Coordinates of C-alpha atoms and ligand atoms in Angstrom, one line a residue:
M1 CA 5.3 -13.1 20.2
I2 CA 6.0 -11.0 17.1
A3 CA 8.3 -12.6 14.6
C4 CA 7.5 -10.7 11.4
C5 CA 6.2 -7.2 10.5
L6 CA 4.6 -6.9 7.1
F7 CA 4.4 -3.4 5.6
D8 CA 2.1 -2.0 2.9
L9 CA 4.1 0.4 0.8
D10 CA 1.9 3.2 -0.7
G11 CA 0.7 5.5 2.2
V12 CA 2.6 3.5 4.9
I13 CA 6.3 3.7 3.9
V14 CA 6.1 6.4 1.2
D15 CA 3.5 9.0 0.4
T16 CA 2.7 7.6 -3.1
A17 CA -1.0 7.4 -2.2
R18 CA -1.0 11.2 -3.1
Y19 CA 0.6 10.4 -6.5
H20 CA -1.9 7.6 -7.2
Y21 CA -4.7 10.1 -6.5
L22 CA -3.2 12.9 -8.6
A23 CA -2.8 10.6 -11.6
W24 CA -6.4 9.3 -11.3
A25 CA -7.7 12.9 -10.8
S26 CA -6.0 14.2 -13.9
L27 CA -7.3 11.2 -16.0
A28 CA -10.8 11.9 -14.7
R29 CA -10.5 15.6 -15.6
D30 CA -9.6 14.6 -19.2
L31 CA -12.7 12.4 -19.2
G32 CA -14.8 15.5 -18.1
F33 CA -15.4 15.0 -14.4
E34 CA -13.8 15.8 -11.0
F35 CA -12.5 12.9 -8.9
T36 CA -12.5 14.2 -5.3
P37 CA -9.9 13.3 -2.6
A38 CA -12.8 11.8 -0.6
A39 CA -13.7 9.5 -3.5
G40 CA -10.0 8.7 -3.9
E41 CA -9.9 7.0 -0.4
A42 CA -11.7 4.0 -1.9
T43 CA -8.8 3.4 -4.4
K44 CA -6.3 2.9 -1.5
G45 CA -5.0 -0.7 -1.4
V46 CA -7.1 -1.7 -4.3
S47 CA -5.6 -3.0 -7.6
R48 CA -5.1 -0.8 -10.6
M49 CA -8.0 -2.1 -12.6
A50 CA -10.3 -2.2 -9.6
S51 CA -9.3 1.4 -8.9
L52 CA -10.1 2.4 -12.5
D53 CA -13.7 1.0 -12.0
I54 CA -14.0 3.1 -8.8
V55 CA -12.9 6.2 -10.7
L56 CA -15.2 5.6 -13.7
R57 CA -18.2 4.8 -11.4
A58 CA -17.6 8.2 -9.7
G59 CA -17.9 9.8 -13.1
G60 CA -21.0 7.7 -14.0
M61 CA -19.2 6.2 -17.0
N62 CA -18.3 2.7 -15.9
E63 CA -20.4 1.1 -18.6
R64 CA -19.0 3.3 -21.4
F65 CA -15.7 1.6 -22.1
S66 CA -14.7 -1.8 -23.5
P67 CA -12.1 -3.9 -21.7
A68 CA -9.5 -2.8 -24.3
E69 CA -10.3 0.9 -23.7
K70 CA -10.1 0.3 -19.9
E71 CA -6.6 -1.2 -20.4
R72 CA -5.6 1.9 -22.3
L73 CA -7.0 4.2 -19.6
A74 CA -5.2 2.2 -16.9
A75 CA -2.0 2.4 -18.9
E76 CA -2.4 6.2 -19.3
K77 CA -2.9 6.6 -15.5
N78 CA 0.1 4.5 -14.8
A79 CA 2.3 6.6 -17.2
R80 CA 1.2 9.7 -15.2
Y81 CA 1.8 8.0 -11.9
L82 CA 5.3 6.9 -13.0
A83 CA 6.2 10.5 -14.0
Y84 CA 5.9 11.3 -10.2
V85 CA 7.6 8.0 -9.1
S86 CA 10.6 8.5 -11.5
A87 CA 11.4 11.7 -9.7
M88 CA 11.2 10.2 -6.2
T89 CA 14.2 10.2 -3.8
P90 CA 14.9 8.7 -0.4
A91 CA 13.8 12.0 1.1
E92 CA 10.2 11.0 0.3
V93 CA 10.1 8.1 2.7
L94 CA 7.6 9.0 5.4
P95 CA 9.0 10.4 8.7
G96 CA 10.2 7.7 11.1
A97 CA 9.6 4.8 8.7
V98 CA 13.3 3.9 8.1
A99 CA 14.1 4.2 11.8
F100 CA 11.2 2.0 12.7
L101 CA 12.2 -0.7 10.1
R102 CA 15.8 -0.6 11.4
D103 CA 14.5 -0.9 15.0
V104 CA 12.3 -3.9 14.2
R105 CA 15.2 -5.7 12.4
A106 CA 17.6 -4.9 15.3
H107 CA 15.2 -7.0 17.5
G108 CA 15.7 -10.0 15.2
V109 CA 12.2 -9.6 13.8
L110 CA 11.8 -10.2 10.0
T111 CA 10.4 -7.4 7.7
V112 CA 8.3 -8.1 4.6
L113 CA 6.8 -5.8 2.1
G114 CA 3.2 -6.7 1.1
S115 CA 2.0 -4.3 -1.6
A116 CA -0.7 -4.4 -4.3
S117 CA 1.4 -2.3 -6.6
K118 CA 3.2 -3.5 -9.7
N119 CA 5.5 -0.5 -9.3
A120 CA 6.7 -1.4 -5.8
G121 CA 10.1 -2.6 -7.0
T122 CA 10.7 0.7 -8.8
I123 CA 9.8 2.7 -5.7
L124 CA 12.0 0.5 -3.4
D125 CA 14.9 1.1 -5.6
R126 CA 14.4 4.8 -6.1
C127 CA 14.0 5.3 -2.3
E128 CA 16.9 2.9 -1.5
L129 CA 14.6 0.7 0.7
R130 CA 15.3 -2.8 -0.6
P131 CA 18.0 -3.7 2.0
L132 CA 15.4 -3.1 4.8
F133 CA 13.2 -6.0 3.7
D134 CA 13.8 -9.8 4.1
A135 CA 11.1 -10.5 1.4
V136 CA 9.0 -8.5 -1.1
V137 CA 5.6 -9.6 -2.3
D138 CA 4.0 -7.1 -4.7
G139 CA 1.4 -6.8 -7.4
T140 CA 3.5 -8.8 -9.8
G141 CA 3.3 -11.8 -7.5
V142 CA -0.3 -12.0 -6.4
S143 CA -3.4 -12.9 -8.4
R144 CA -6.1 -11.9 -5.8
P145 CA -6.1 -8.2 -4.7
K146 CA -6.7 -7.0 -1.1
P147 CA -9.0 -7.5 0.8
D148 CA -8.0 -11.1 -0.2
P149 CA -5.3 -12.2 2.3
E150 CA -3.0 -13.6 -0.5
V151 CA -0.3 -10.9 -0.4
F152 CA 0.2 -11.1 3.4
S153 CA -0.1 -15.0 3.5
K154 CA 2.5 -15.2 0.8
G155 CA 4.7 -12.7 2.6
A156 CA 4.6 -14.7 5.8
E157 CA 5.3 -17.9 3.9
A158 CA 8.3 -16.4 2.2
V159 CA 10.0 -15.9 5.6
G160 CA 8.5 -19.0 7.2
V161 CA 6.5 -17.2 10.0
R162 CA 3.1 -18.3 11.2
P163 CA 0.2 -15.8 10.8
E164 CA -0.4 -15.4 14.5
N165 CA 3.2 -14.2 14.9
C166 CA 2.8 -11.5 12.2
V167 CA 1.7 -7.9 12.4
V168 CA 0.6 -5.9 9.3
F169 CA 1.0 -2.2 8.9
E170 CA -1.6 -0.7 6.6
D171 CA -3.2 2.6 5.6
A172 CA -6.2 1.1 3.7
A173 CA -9.4 -0.5 4.9
A174 CA -8.9 -3.3 2.3
G175 CA -5.5 -4.0 3.8
I176 CA -6.8 -4.2 7.4
E177 CA -9.4 -6.7 6.2
A178 CA -6.8 -8.7 4.3
A179 CA -4.7 -8.9 7.5
A180 CA -7.6 -10.1 9.6
R181 CA -8.5 -12.7 6.9
A182 CA -4.9 -13.9 6.9
G183 CA -5.2 -14.4 10.7
M184 CA -2.7 -11.5 11.5
R185 CA -2.9 -8.6 13.8
S186 CA -2.8 -5.1 12.2
V187 CA -1.7 -1.5 12.8
G188 CA -3.9 1.1 11.0
V189 CA -1.4 3.9 9.9
G190 CA -2.5 7.4 9.2
G191 CA -5.5 8.0 11.4
S192 CA -8.3 7.4 9.0
P193 CA -11.6 6.4 10.7
L194 CA -12.0 3.7 8.0
L195 CA -9.2 1.8 9.8
A196 CA -11.3 1.2 13.0
G197 CA -11.0 -2.6 12.5
A198 CA -7.2 -2.6 13.1
T199 CA -5.8 -4.1 16.3
M200 CA -4.2 -0.6 17.0
Q201 CA -4.0 2.8 15.4
L202 CA -0.9 4.9 14.6
N203 CA -0.8 8.4 13.2
G204 CA 2.8 7.9 11.8
F205 CA 6.1 6.2 12.6
E206 CA 7.9 9.2 14.1
G207 CA 8.9 8.4 17.6
F208 CA 7.3 4.9 17.4
T209 CA 9.5 1.9 18.5
F210 CA 9.2 -1.9 18.3
E211 CA 9.1 -1.9 22.1
M212 CA 6.0 0.4 22.0
L213 CA 4.4 -2.0 19.5
C214 CA 5.0 -5.0 21.7
K215 CA 3.6 -3.2 24.8
E216 CA 0.5 -2.2 22.8
I217 CA -0.5 -5.4 21.1
D218 CA 1.7 -8.4 22.2
Ligands
BG6_1 C1 -1.7 0.0 -3.9 C2 -2.3 1.4 -3.9 O1 -0.6 0.0 -3.1 O2 -1.4 -0.3 -5.2 C3 -3.5 1.5 -4.8 O3 -2.8 1.7 -2.6 C4 -3.0 1.1 -6.2 O4 -4.0 2.8 -4.9 C5 -2.4 -0.3 -6.2 O5 -4.1 1.1 -7.1 C6 -1.9 -0.8 -7.5 O6 -0.8 0.0 -7.8 P1 0.0 0.0 -9.3 O7 1.2 0.8 -9.0 O8 0.2 -1.4 -9.6 O9 -0.9 0.7 -10.2
MG2 MG1 -1.5 1.7 1.1

């Protein structure tokens, strides 16, 4: 039985994974190196400071900055990221995502957002998505980043559903691992080969229904 669907935000509901990458790549360019899209994959689902370490390692300069300098670099990246986010509209919600969320809710199944991002609230408001979620757990409410299961465990607790009755939708390998560690089934969204550990794979939400989900994994 599926009683709750938990959704990652960046790269699952909205295409902000692209904005995260562009902001990191421009910071890297200022530091004197190219941060490639392939290297950017490893920052998906990972907290802001852990992402910064991944970026600096790619440029061979992880040892070069003090903790205070790293805070400044992360703040600079976030300012660049927010420049993209502040221009977002509901048109940027990924195709089929709203229809699928509505379909899930129409079946009496609870919907929860489980995101590592501290900017999740801003994005939900800009894209008018808040009414589609029964609970929101984001980077402001968790202390242990994915692949730790905290964000999804807290999300399920918030709506009182047991892990075995939850399904997580994720575009990041760290998120698929977090779901498994929380005792939940998962759907790998976006078709990356890094999501092979998910219970099932989905290219995108267009044309996908709750009934299809149940047939596939319930
Ligand atoms: C995740 C993204 O959702 O949030 C990561 O996949 C990002 O790429 C993380 O680093 C933290 O986001 P923010 O908005 O708090 O910097
Ligand atoms: Mg994501």
